[in-house]
Coordinates of C-alpha atoms in Angstrom, one line a residue:
Chain C
X1 CA 112.3 10.5 90.7
X2 CA 114.7 7.8 89.7
X3 CA 116.9 8.1 86.6
X4 CA 119.0 5.1 85.5
X5 CA 122.0 5.8 83.4
X6 CA 124.0 3.2 81.5
X7 CA 126.7 3.1 79.0
X8 CA 126.2 1.7 75.5
X9 CA 129.8 1.0 74.3
X10 CA 130.1 2.0 70.7
X11 CA 126.7 3.7 70.6
X12 CA 126.4 6.3 73.4
X13 CA 124.5 6.5 76.6
X14 CA 121.1 5.4 77.8
X15 CA 118.9 7.2 80.4
X16 CA 115.8 5.7 81.8
X17 CA 113.4 8.1 83.6
X18 CA 110.8 6.6 85.9
X19 CA 107.5 8.4 85.3
X20 CA 104.9 8.8 88.0
X21 CA 102.6 6.1 86.6
X22 CA 105.3 3.4 86.5
X23 CA 106.0 3.8 82.8
X24 CA 109.6 4.6 81.8
X25 CA 110.9 7.1 79.3
X26 CA 114.1 5.9 77.7
X27 CA 116.4 8.4 76.1
X28 CA 119.3 7.0 74.0
X29 CA 121.9 9.6 73.3
X30 CA 124.1 8.5 70.4
X31 CA 127.7 9.5 70.0
X32 CA 126.7 11.1 66.8
X33 CA 124.5 13.5 68.8
X34 CA 121.2 11.9 67.6
X35 CA 118.6 11.2 70.4
X36 CA 116.1 8.5 70.3
X37 CA 113.2 8.5 72.7
X38 CA 111.3 5.3 73.7
X39 CA 108.5 4.6 76.0
X40 CA 108.3 1.4 78.1
X41 CA 104.9 0.4 79.5
X42 CA 106.7 -0.8 82.6
X43 CA 110.3 -1.7 83.7
X44 CA 110.2 -5.1 82.0
X45 CA 108.4 -4.1 78.8
X46 CA 110.1 -3.6 75.4
X47 CA 110.6 0.0 74.4
X48 CA 108.3 1.5 71.9
X49 CA 110.1 4.2 69.9
X50 CA 108.3 7.5 70.1
X51 CA 110.6 9.7 68.0
X52 CA 114.2 10.6 67.2
X53 CA 115.7 14.1 67.0
X54 CA 118.9 15.7 65.9
X55 CA 121.2 17.2 68.5
X56 CA 119.9 20.7 67.9
X57 CA 116.3 19.8 67.9
X58 CA 116.7 17.7 71.0
X59 CA 118.3 20.7 72.8
X60 CA 115.4 22.9 71.7
X61 CA 112.9 20.3 73.0
X62 CA 114.9 20.1 76.2
X63 CA 114.7 23.9 76.7
X64 CA 111.0 23.9 76.3
X65 CA 110.6 21.1 78.8
X66 CA 112.8 23.0 81.2
X67 CA 110.3 25.8 81.1
X68 CA 112.6 28.4 79.5
X69 CA 109.9 29.8 77.4
X70 CA 106.8 29.4 79.6
X71 CA 106.4 28.4 83.2
X72 CA 102.9 27.5 84.1
X73 CA 103.8 27.2 87.8
X74 CA 105.8 29.6 89.7
X75 CA 108.2 27.1 91.3
X76 CA 109.5 27.6 94.7
X77 CA 112.9 26.7 93.6
X78 CA 114.5 26.6 90.2
X79 CA 117.6 24.5 89.7
X80 CA 120.0 25.3 87.0
X81 CA 123.1 23.2 86.7
X82 CA 126.1 25.4 85.9
X83 CA 128.7 22.7 85.7
X84 CA 129.3 19.3 87.3
X85 CA 127.5 19.8 90.7
X86 CA 127.4 23.6 90.7
X87 CA 123.9 25.0 91.0
X88 CA 122.4 28.4 90.6
X89 CA 119.3 28.5 92.8
X90 CA 116.6 31.0 93.6
X91 CA 115.1 31.1 97.1
X92 CA 112.5 33.2 98.7
X93 CA 113.2 34.6 102.2
X94 CA 110.2 33.8 104.3
X95 CA 109.2 34.8 107.8
X96 CA 110.5 31.5 109.1
X97 CA 114.0 32.1 107.8
X98 CA 116.5 32.6 110.6
X99 CA 118.5 35.0 108.5
X100 CA 115.6 37.3 107.7
X101 CA 116.6 40.8 108.9
X102 CA 120.3 40.0 109.1
X103 CA 122.9 41.3 106.9
X104 CA 124.9 38.9 104.7
X105 CA 128.0 39.5 106.8
X106 CA 126.3 39.0 110.2
X107 CA 124.5 35.9 109.0
X108 CA 128.0 34.5 108.1
X109 CA 126.4 32.8 105.1
X110 CA 129.6 32.1 103.3
X111 CA 131.3 30.4 106.3
X112 CA 128.3 28.5 107.4
X113 CA 127.0 27.2 104.1
X114 CA 129.6 27.7 101.4
X115 CA 127.2 29.4 99.0
X116 CA 127.8 32.8 97.5
X117 CA 124.9 35.2 97.1
X118 CA 125.2 36.6 93.6
X119 CA 122.0 38.7 93.5
X120 CA 119.0 39.8 95.4
X121 CA 115.6 40.5 93.8
X122 CA 113.6 43.0 95.8
X123 CA 110.3 44.1 94.5
X124 CA 111.2 45.4 91.0
X125 CA 114.9 46.1 91.6
X126 CA 117.7 43.6 91.2
X127 CA 120.8 44.0 93.5
X128 CA 123.5 42.1 91.7
X129 CA 126.7 41.2 93.7
X130 CA 125.2 42.6 96.9
X131 CA 127.8 44.0 99.4
X132 CA 128.2 42.1 102.7
X133 CA 126.3 44.8 104.6
X134 CA 123.1 44.2 102.6
X135 CA 120.3 43.1 104.9
X136 CA 118.1 40.2 103.8
X137 CA 114.4 41.1 104.1
X138 CA 111.3 38.9 104.1
X139 CA 110.0 38.7 100.6
X140 CA 113.4 38.9 98.9
X141 CA 114.4 36.4 96.3
X142 CA 118.0 35.4 96.8
X143 CA 120.1 34.0 94.0
X144 CA 122.9 31.8 95.2
X145 CA 125.6 29.7 93.7
X146 CA 127.1 26.6 95.2
X147 CA 127.3 22.9 95.1
X148 CA 124.5 20.6 96.2
X149 CA 125.6 20.4 99.8
X150 CA 126.1 24.1 100.1
X151 CA 122.6 24.8 98.8
X152 CA 121.1 22.2 101.2
X153 CA 122.9 24.0 104.1
X154 CA 121.6 27.3 102.9
X155 CA 118.0 25.9 102.8
X156 CA 118.3 25.1 106.5
X157 CA 119.1 28.7 107.2
X158 CA 115.9 29.6 105.4
X159 CA 114.0 27.3 107.7
X160 CA 113.1 24.8 105.0
X161 CA 113.1 21.0 105.5
X162 CA 115.7 19.6 103.3
X163 CA 114.5 16.6 101.3
X164 CA 117.1 14.1 100.4
Chain Y
X1 CA 147.9 9.5 36.3
X2 CA 145.9 6.4 36.3
X3 CA 144.9 5.0 33.0
X4 CA 141.2 5.4 32.1
X5 CA 140.5 1.7 32.6
X6 CA 141.7 1.8 36.2
X7 CA 139.3 4.6 36.9
X8 CA 136.5 2.7 35.2
X9 CA 137.4 -0.3 37.3
X10 CA 137.1 1.7 40.6
X11 CA 133.8 3.1 39.3
X12 CA 132.5 -0.4 38.6
X13 CA 133.6 -1.4 42.1
X14 CA 131.7 1.3 43.9
X15 CA 128.7 1.1 41.7
X16 CA 128.5 -2.7 42.3
X17 CA 128.9 -2.2 46.0
X18 CA 126.2 0.5 46.0
X19 CA 123.8 -1.8 44.1
X20 CA 124.6 -4.6 46.5
X21 CA 123.9 -2.3 49.5
X22 CA 120.6 -1.3 47.9
X23 CA 119.6 -5.0 47.6
X24 CA 120.7 -5.7 51.1
X25 CA 118.5 -2.9 52.5
X26 CA 115.6 -4.0 50.4
X27 CA 115.6 -7.5 52.0
X28 CA 116.5 -6.1 55.5
X29 CA 119.8 -7.8 55.6
X30 CA 123.3 -6.8 56.6
X31 CA 125.3 -5.4 53.7
X32 CA 128.4 -7.5 54.4
X33 CA 127.4 -10.8 52.7
X34 CA 126.1 -8.8 49.8
X35 CA 129.4 -7.0 49.3
X36 CA 131.3 -10.3 49.4
X37 CA 129.0 -12.0 46.9
X38 CA 129.2 -9.1 44.5
X39 CA 133.0 -9.2 44.9
X40 CA 133.0 -12.9 44.1
X41 CA 130.8 -12.3 41.0
X42 CA 132.9 -9.5 39.6
X43 CA 136.2 -11.2 40.2
X44 CA 138.4 -12.9 37.8
X45 CA 137.2 -16.3 39.1
X46 CA 133.6 -15.8 37.9
X47 CA 133.3 -12.9 35.4
X48 CA 136.8 -13.3 34.2
X49 CA 136.2 -17.0 33.5
X50 CA 133.2 -16.3 31.2
X51 CA 135.0 -16.0 27.9
X52 CA 136.7 -19.3 28.4
X53 CA 133.5 -21.0 29.5
X54 CA 131.6 -21.3 26.3
X55 CA 130.7 -24.9 25.8
X56 CA 132.7 -26.2 28.7
X57 CA 131.6 -27.7 32.0
X58 CA 131.7 -26.0 35.3
X59 CA 131.7 -27.8 38.7
X60 CA 130.4 -25.8 41.6
X61 CA 130.0 -27.7 44.8
X62 CA 130.4 -30.9 42.9
X63 CA 127.6 -30.2 40.5
X64 CA 128.6 -30.0 36.8
X65 CA 126.8 -27.5 34.6
X66 CA 127.4 -27.1 30.8
X67 CA 127.5 -23.5 29.7
X68 CA 125.8 -22.7 26.5
X69 CA 127.5 -20.5 23.8
X70 CA 126.1 -17.1 23.5
X71 CA 126.7 -14.7 20.6
X72 CA 124.5 -11.9 19.6
X73 CA 125.0 -10.1 16.3
X74 CA 128.5 -11.6 16.0
X75 CA 129.6 -10.3 19.4
X76 CA 130.7 -12.9 21.8
X77 CA 128.5 -11.9 24.8
X78 CA 130.5 -13.8 27.3
X79 CA 133.8 -12.2 26.3
X80 CA 132.2 -8.8 26.4
X81 CA 130.9 -9.3 29.9
X82 CA 134.1 -11.0 30.9
X83 CA 136.0 -7.9 30.0
X84 CA 134.4 -6.1 32.9
X85 CA 135.9 -8.4 35.4
X86 CA 137.9 -6.6 38.1
X87 CA 141.4 -7.7 38.9
X88 CA 143.1 -7.5 42.3
X89 CA 144.6 -4.0 41.6
X90 CA 146.8 -2.1 44.0
X91 CA 143.9 0.2 44.7
X92 CA 141.6 -2.6 45.8
X93 CA 144.3 -4.2 47.9
X94 CA 145.4 -1.0 49.7
X95 CA 141.8 0.1 50.0
X96 CA 140.9 -3.1 51.7
X97 CA 143.9 -2.7 54.0
X98 CA 142.7 0.8 54.9
X99 CA 139.3 -0.7 55.5
X100 CA 140.8 -3.1 58.1
X101 CA 142.8 -0.3 59.7
X102 CA 139.8 2.0 60.0
X103 CA 137.6 -0.8 61.4
X104 CA 140.1 -1.5 64.1
X105 CA 140.8 2.2 64.6
X106 CA 137.1 2.7 65.5
X107 CA 137.2 -0.3 67.8
X108 CA 140.0 1.4 69.7
X109 CA 138.3 4.8 69.5
X110 CA 135.1 3.5 71.1
X111 CA 136.9 1.2 73.5
X112 CA 136.9 2.6 76.9
X113 CA 139.1 0.9 79.5
X114 CA 137.5 2.8 82.4
X115 CA 134.1 1.7 81.3
X116 CA 135.3 -1.9 81.0
X117 CA 136.8 -1.8 84.5
X118 CA 133.7 -0.1 85.9
X119 CA 131.5 -3.1 85.0
X120 CA 134.3 -5.6 84.9
X121 CA 132.4 -8.0 87.1
X122 CA 129.5 -8.6 84.8
X123 CA 131.4 -8.0 81.5
X124 CA 134.2 -10.2 82.7
X125 CA 131.8 -13.1 83.6
X126 CA 129.6 -12.8 80.5
X127 CA 132.7 -12.4 78.3
X128 CA 134.5 -15.3 79.8
X129 CA 131.5 -17.6 79.3
X130 CA 131.3 -16.5 75.7
X131 CA 135.0 -17.1 75.2
X132 CA 135.1 -20.5 76.9
X133 CA 132.1 -21.8 74.9
X134 CA 132.9 -20.4 71.4
X135 CA 136.7 -20.2 71.4
X136 CA 136.7 -23.7 72.9
X137 CA 134.5 -25.2 70.3
X138 CA 136.4 -23.4 67.6
X139 CA 139.7 -25.0 68.7
X140 CA 138.1 -28.4 68.6
X141 CA 136.5 -27.8 65.1
X142 CA 139.7 -26.3 63.7
X143 CA 141.8 -29.1 65.0
X144 CA 139.5 -31.8 63.6
X145 CA 139.0 -30.2 60.3
X146 CA 142.4 -28.8 59.4
X147 CA 144.8 -30.6 61.8
X148 CA 147.6 -28.6 63.4
X149 CA 147.5 -26.2 66.3
X150 CA 147.8 -22.9 64.3
X151 CA 144.9 -23.8 62.1
X152 CA 142.9 -24.6 65.2
X153 CA 143.9 -21.3 66.8
X154 CA 142.8 -19.4 63.6
X155 CA 139.5 -21.3 63.4
X156 CA 138.8 -20.6 67.0
X157 CA 139.2 -16.9 66.4
X158 CA 136.9 -17.0 63.4
X159 CA 134.0 -18.7 65.1
X160 CA 134.5 -16.9 68.4
X161 CA 134.3 -13.3 67.4
X162 CA 130.8 -11.9 66.9
X163 CA 130.3 -9.0 64.5
X164 CA 130.3 -5.7 66.4
X165 CA 129.2 -3.8 63.3
X166 CA 126.2 -5.9 62.3
X167 CA 125.0 -6.5 65.9
X168 CA 125.2 -2.9 66.9
X169 CA 123.4 -1.7 63.8
X170 CA 120.7 -4.4 64.3
X171 CA 120.3 -3.3 67.9
X172 CA 119.6 0.2 66.8
X173 CA 117.4 -0.7 63.8
X174 CA 115.2 -3.1 65.9
X175 CA 114.9 -0.7 68.8
X176 CA 116.5 -3.2 71.2
X177 CA 119.0 -0.5 72.2
X178 CA 116.5 0.9 74.6
X179 CA 116.0 -2.5 76.3
X180 CA 117.9 -4.3 79.0
X181 CA 119.3 -6.9 76.5
X182 CA 121.5 -4.3 74.9
X183 CA 123.8 -4.1 77.9
X184 CA 125.1 -7.7 78.1
X185 CA 125.3 -7.7 74.3
X186 CA 127.4 -4.6 74.0
X187 CA 129.4 -5.5 77.1
X188 CA 130.3 -8.9 75.7
X189 CA 131.3 -7.2 72.4
X190 CA 133.7 -5.0 74.3
X191 CA 135.3 -8.0 75.9
X192 CA 135.5 -9.7 72.5
X193 CA 137.1 -6.6 71.0
X194 CA 139.8 -6.4 73.6
X195 CA 140.5 -10.1 73.3
X196 CA 140.7 -9.9 69.5
X197 CA 143.2 -7.1 69.7
X198 CA 145.5 -9.3 71.7
X199 CA 144.6 -12.3 69.6
X200 CA 145.5 -10.6 66.3
X201 CA 148.9 -9.6 67.7
X202 CA 149.7 -13.2 68.6
X203 CA 148.2 -14.7 65.5
X204 CA 149.9 -12.4 63.1
X205 CA 153.3 -13.2 64.6
X206 CA 152.6 -16.9 64.3
X207 CA 151.2 -16.7 60.8
X208 CA 153.6 -14.2 59.3
X209 CA 156.6 -15.5 61.2
X210 CA 157.3 -19.0 60.1
X211 CA 160.9 -19.9 59.7
X212 CA 163.0 -21.3 62.5
X213 CA 162.4 -20.8 66.2
X214 CA 165.1 -18.2 66.6
X215 CA 163.6 -16.0 63.8
X216 CA 160.2 -16.4 65.3
X217 CA 161.5 -15.4 68.7
X218 CA 163.0 -12.3 67.2
X219 CA 159.7 -11.5 65.5
X220 CA 157.8 -11.9 68.7
X221 CA 160.3 -9.7 70.5
X222 CA 159.8 -7.0 67.9
X223 CA 156.0 -7.4 68.0
X224 CA 155.9 -7.1 71.8
X225 CA 158.3 -4.2 71.8
X226 CA 156.2 -2.4 69.2
X227 CA 153.0 -3.0 71.1
X228 CA 154.6 -1.9 74.4
X229 CA 155.6 1.3 72.6
X230 CA 152.1 1.8 71.4
X231 CA 150.7 1.2 74.9
X232 CA 153.2 3.8 76.2
X233 CA 151.8 6.1 73.6
X234 CA 148.3 5.4 74.7
X235 CA 149.2 6.0 78.4
X236 CA 151.4 9.1 78.0
X237 CA 150.7 10.5 74.5
X238 CA 147.2 12.0 75.2
X239 CA 148.7 15.5 75.1
X240 CA 150.3 14.9 71.7
X241 CA 147.2 13.3 70.2
X242 CA 145.1 16.2 71.6
X243 CA 147.4 18.7 69.9
X244 CA 147.5 16.8 66.6
X245 CA 143.7 17.4 66.3
X246 CA 143.7 21.0 67.5
X247 CA 142.4 22.3 64.2
X248 CA 139.4 24.5 63.4
X249 CA 138.6 22.8 60.2
X250 CA 137.1 19.3 59.6
X251 CA 139.5 18.8 56.7
X252 CA 142.6 19.1 58.9
X253 CA 141.1 16.9 61.6
X254 CA 140.4 14.1 59.0
X255 CA 143.7 14.4 57.2
X256 CA 145.8 14.4 60.4
X257 CA 143.9 11.5 62.0
X258 CA 144.3 9.5 58.8
X259 CA 148.0 10.5 58.6
X260 CA 148.8 9.3 62.1
X261 CA 146.7 6.1 61.9
X262 CA 147.7 4.9 58.5
X263 CA 151.4 5.7 59.1
X264 CA 151.6 3.8 62.4
X265 CA 149.7 0.9 60.9
X266 CA 152.0 0.9 57.9
X267 CA 155.1 1.0 60.0
X268 CA 153.7 -1.9 62.1
X269 CA 153.1 -4.0 59.0
X270 CA 156.6 -3.3 57.8
X271 CA 157.9 -4.6 61.1
X272 CA 155.8 -7.7 60.8
X273 CA 153.3 -6.6 63.4
X274 CA 149.6 -6.7 62.7
X275 CA 148.5 -3.4 61.2
X276 CA 145.0 -4.0 62.7
X277 CA 146.4 -4.1 66.2
X278 CA 148.4 -1.0 65.7
X279 CA 145.3 0.8 64.4
X280 CA 143.4 -0.4 67.5
X281 CA 146.0 1.2 69.8
X282 CA 146.1 4.5 67.8
X283 CA 142.3 4.6 68.1
X284 CA 142.6 4.0 71.9
X285 CA 145.1 6.8 72.1
X286 CA 142.7 9.2 70.4
X287 CA 139.8 8.0 72.6
X288 CA 141.2 9.9 75.6
X289 CA 141.2 13.2 73.8
X290 CA 138.3 15.6 73.5
X291 CA 137.9 15.0 69.8
X292 CA 136.4 11.5 70.0
X293 CA 132.9 12.5 68.9
X294 CA 134.3 14.7 66.1
X295 CA 136.5 11.9 64.8
X296 CA 133.6 9.4 65.0
X297 CA 131.4 11.8 63.1
X298 CA 134.0 12.7 60.4
X299 CA 135.6 9.3 59.8
X300 CA 132.6 7.1 60.0
X301 CA 131.6 7.5 56.3
X302 CA 135.2 7.1 55.3
X303 CA 135.4 3.9 57.4
X304 CA 132.3 2.5 55.8
X305 CA 133.5 3.3 52.2
X306 CA 136.9 1.5 52.8
X307 CA 135.3 -1.3 54.8
X308 CA 133.1 -1.9 51.7
X309 CA 136.2 -2.2 49.6
X310 CA 137.6 -4.7 52.1
X311 CA 134.4 -6.9 51.9
X312 CA 134.4 -6.6 48.1
X313 CA 138.1 -7.6 48.1
X314 CA 137.3 -10.6 50.3
X315 CA 134.9 -11.7 47.6
X316 CA 137.3 -10.8 44.8
X317 CA 140.0 -13.1 45.9
X318 CA 137.6 -15.9 46.7
X319 CA 137.5 -18.6 44.1
X320 CA 134.0 -20.2 44.1
X321 CA 135.8 -23.3 42.8
X322 CA 137.3 -23.6 46.3
X323 CA 133.9 -24.4 47.7
X324 CA 134.2 -28.0 47.2
X325 CA 131.8 -30.5 48.8
X326 CA 134.2 -31.1 51.6
X327 CA 134.5 -27.4 52.4
X328 CA 130.7 -26.9 52.2
X329 CA 130.5 -29.8 54.6
X330 CA 132.9 -28.1 57.0
X331 CA 130.9 -24.9 56.8
X332 CA 127.6 -26.7 57.5
X333 CA 129.3 -28.5 60.4
X334 CA 130.6 -25.3 61.9
X335 CA 127.3 -23.5 61.5
X336 CA 125.5 -26.4 63.2
X337 CA 127.9 -26.5 66.0
X338 CA 128.7 -22.8 66.6
X339 CA 125.2 -21.4 66.4
X340 CA 124.0 -23.2 69.6
X341 CA 127.2 -22.3 71.5
X342 CA 126.5 -18.6 71.0
X343 CA 122.8 -19.1 71.8
X344 CA 123.8 -20.8 75.1
X345 CA 126.7 -18.4 76.0
X346 CA 124.5 -15.4 75.2
X347 CA 121.7 -16.8 77.3
X348 CA 124.0 -17.3 80.2
X349 CA 125.4 -13.8 79.6
X350 CA 121.8 -12.5 79.9
X351 CA 121.4 -14.4 83.2
X352 CA 124.6 -12.9 84.5
X353 CA 123.0 -9.5 83.9
X354 CA 119.9 -10.7 85.8
X355 CA 117.7 -10.7 82.7
X356 CA 114.5 -12.8 82.5
X357 CA 114.4 -15.9 80.2
X358 CA 113.0 -14.1 77.2
X359 CA 115.6 -11.4 77.2
X360 CA 118.4 -13.8 77.8
X361 CA 117.2 -15.8 74.8
X362 CA 117.3 -12.6 72.9
X363 CA 120.9 -12.0 73.8
X364 CA 121.8 -15.4 72.5
X365 CA 120.0 -14.9 69.2
X366 CA 121.7 -11.5 68.8
X367 CA 125.2 -12.8 69.4
X368 CA 125.2 -15.4 66.7
X369 CA 126.2 -13.0 63.9
X370 CA 129.8 -13.3 62.7
X371 CA 131.2 -10.8 60.3
X372 CA 134.1 -8.4 59.8
X373 CA 136.6 -9.7 62.3
X374 CA 136.3 -13.3 61.2
X375 CA 137.1 -12.1 57.7
X376 CA 140.1 -10.1 59.0
X377 CA 141.5 -13.3 60.5
X378 CA 140.8 -15.1 57.2
X379 CA 142.8 -12.4 55.3
X380 CA 145.6 -12.8 57.8
X381 CA 145.7 -16.6 57.2
X382 CA 145.9 -15.8 53.5
X383 CA 148.7 -13.4 53.9
X384 CA 150.7 -16.0 55.8
X385 CA 150.2 -18.7 53.2
X386 CA 153.5 -20.3 52.6
X387 CA 155.4 -18.7 55.5
X388 CA 153.8 -19.6 58.8
X389 CA 151.1 -21.8 57.4
X390 CA 151.0 -24.2 54.4
X391 CA 149.4 -22.6 51.3
X392 CA 146.7 -25.2 51.0
X393 CA 145.7 -25.0 54.7
X394 CA 145.6 -21.2 54.4
X395 CA 143.4 -21.3 51.3
X396 CA 141.1 -23.9 52.9
X397 CA 140.7 -21.8 56.1
X398 CA 140.1 -18.7 53.9
X399 CA 137.4 -20.3 51.8
X400 CA 135.8 -21.9 54.9
X401 CA 135.7 -18.5 56.7
X402 CA 134.2 -16.7 53.8
X403 CA 131.4 -19.3 53.4
X404 CA 130.9 -19.4 57.2
X405 CA 130.6 -15.6 57.5
X406 CA 128.2 -15.5 54.5
X407 CA 125.9 -18.0 56.3
X408 CA 126.3 -16.6 59.8
X409 CA 125.8 -13.0 58.9
X410 CA 122.5 -13.7 57.2
X411 CA 121.4 -16.3 59.8
X412 CA 122.3 -14.0 62.7
X413 CA 120.5 -11.0 61.3
X414 CA 117.5 -13.2 60.5
X415 CA 117.4 -14.7 64.1
X416 CA 117.3 -11.1 65.5
X417 CA 114.5 -10.1 63.1
X418 CA 112.3 -13.1 63.9
X419 CA 113.1 -13.2 67.6
X420 CA 109.5 -12.3 68.4
X421 CA 108.5 -15.8 67.1
X422 CA 111.5 -17.6 68.4
X423 CA 111.5 -16.3 72.0
X424 CA 108.2 -17.8 73.1
X425 CA 109.2 -21.2 71.8
X426 CA 112.5 -21.1 73.6
X427 CA 111.0 -19.8 76.8
X428 CA 108.3 -22.4 77.0
X429 CA 110.9 -25.1 76.2
X430 CA 113.1 -23.8 79.0
X431 CA 110.2 -23.8 81.4
X432 CA 109.3 -27.4 80.5
X433 CA 112.8 -28.4 81.2
X434 CA 112.8 -26.7 84.6
X435 CA 109.6 -28.4 85.6
X436 CA 110.9 -31.7 84.3
X437 CA 114.3 -31.4 86.0
X438 CA 115.0 -32.1 89.6
X439 CA 117.0 -28.9 90.1
X440 CA 115.1 -26.0 91.4
X441 CA 114.5 -23.3 88.8
X442 CA 117.2 -20.6 88.9
X443 CA 115.5 -17.3 89.5

């Protein structure tokens, strides 16, 4: 998934998103807030304009694309960018996880990874701001906050292969 | 209060500009040449001459035409129409001045030094090629046509600087903005804009200075001091500019930004420094605050309205009688010489950005348009008539520039529109040359 970003002085910014079939989606964000969306048949082709949208409409479309209203697939991991390189992520604790059965304090999650566990979803109840003695169980969904590296570290504790 | 005629005059001005803009959009052209032409037509040199014309001969471009008398129902038609002619009132002059200030203010606002430094390699190369080719040929043309170094320097600026406004708008209208060719074009424009800010500072001192060498040195010292003060403001004044615009209403933001910009530009002009350059630096100072997008959004219509007055004024003070055969010849010569230089420098700029032949040709086609900044240089020449530059030379350069911009703005816009047909021709010609040449093809 490659995204090319370039500055357009006096106009705004341009993002080129490589699609799976080799086509490219080009999004021009104007300084005025207007978005223009183009499609390129390939990297070298001219852009065909698909549509343009106001700032508000573009955000709406973006939220729908993000799956805020309907998620057809239960994703393993949902990334939400909080600020520059700060993520809120959801993880399931599987049987492979080395920290399954340990308490947050014993697993030394904060020291080892840098992430903070902000909530744990267990069956139908949500434990928000879990105390350090809370034990992580198989089947829990853990909500953590941290930067990209912290989250990657945490994924290793869960026994997942980290893709880079 | 203004007299009722003054208000009517301004009404005629805006209506004429609106009609001209409508015409321009009908024929898919830039509005700039249309604003200028309508200014010429409504000025004292065309409309104002009508009453005196009945039965006399007019010479335009060396061709003499006899004007018939026209009276309908005892009313002298020519005199009636002639009464509508607009003079160069204070409103128009100051409005045009504000137009220049806002054009350069926006240039500074959208100018991003960090961005320039980030891609300084490619922008620097493409921009330097552009500068060498076009400023170089401008110096030669200016020296040959007008004699004298200052005239050559002014002409070089006129033919070098492409029109950011027209080119950027065309890029968006044609959808090129999503393609690779937009980057070398916009990058080169950034380079040109920075160059022109420095250039205007020097040119205004030379043109407005005049007098003896000691006086000129004093002027230059003041100019440099003022610009250094402005640069210090840009570097250390971000907090101040940020606070100036801390307002929760659009009204306050607009009024305060205008206050700061126009006041600084006015002080600059009073000190003999280019008001355009001062406005550029104020724009740059605002560009590092959080309000950039608000300012762009709020001031853009204002800029366009005043810029329209500026282009109208350019036409208003243009005497079509100045377009003698010799000046028309100069314009043709400049067009013939400086269109290819932009085509070549643009093509090379595209190559510097690793574009293929077709897109590089496109960059060249797109960069040929000249517009608002050439006219700002022309108005600078006019304002210096009699002090730093002989009156006749200044007027000749002015008329030459107006005619040149009229041609180049229409030609450049058309080249971009018809690029689909021009590209294949250029690309096949390039390929034939490569096959024919001994040099290996550059890929």
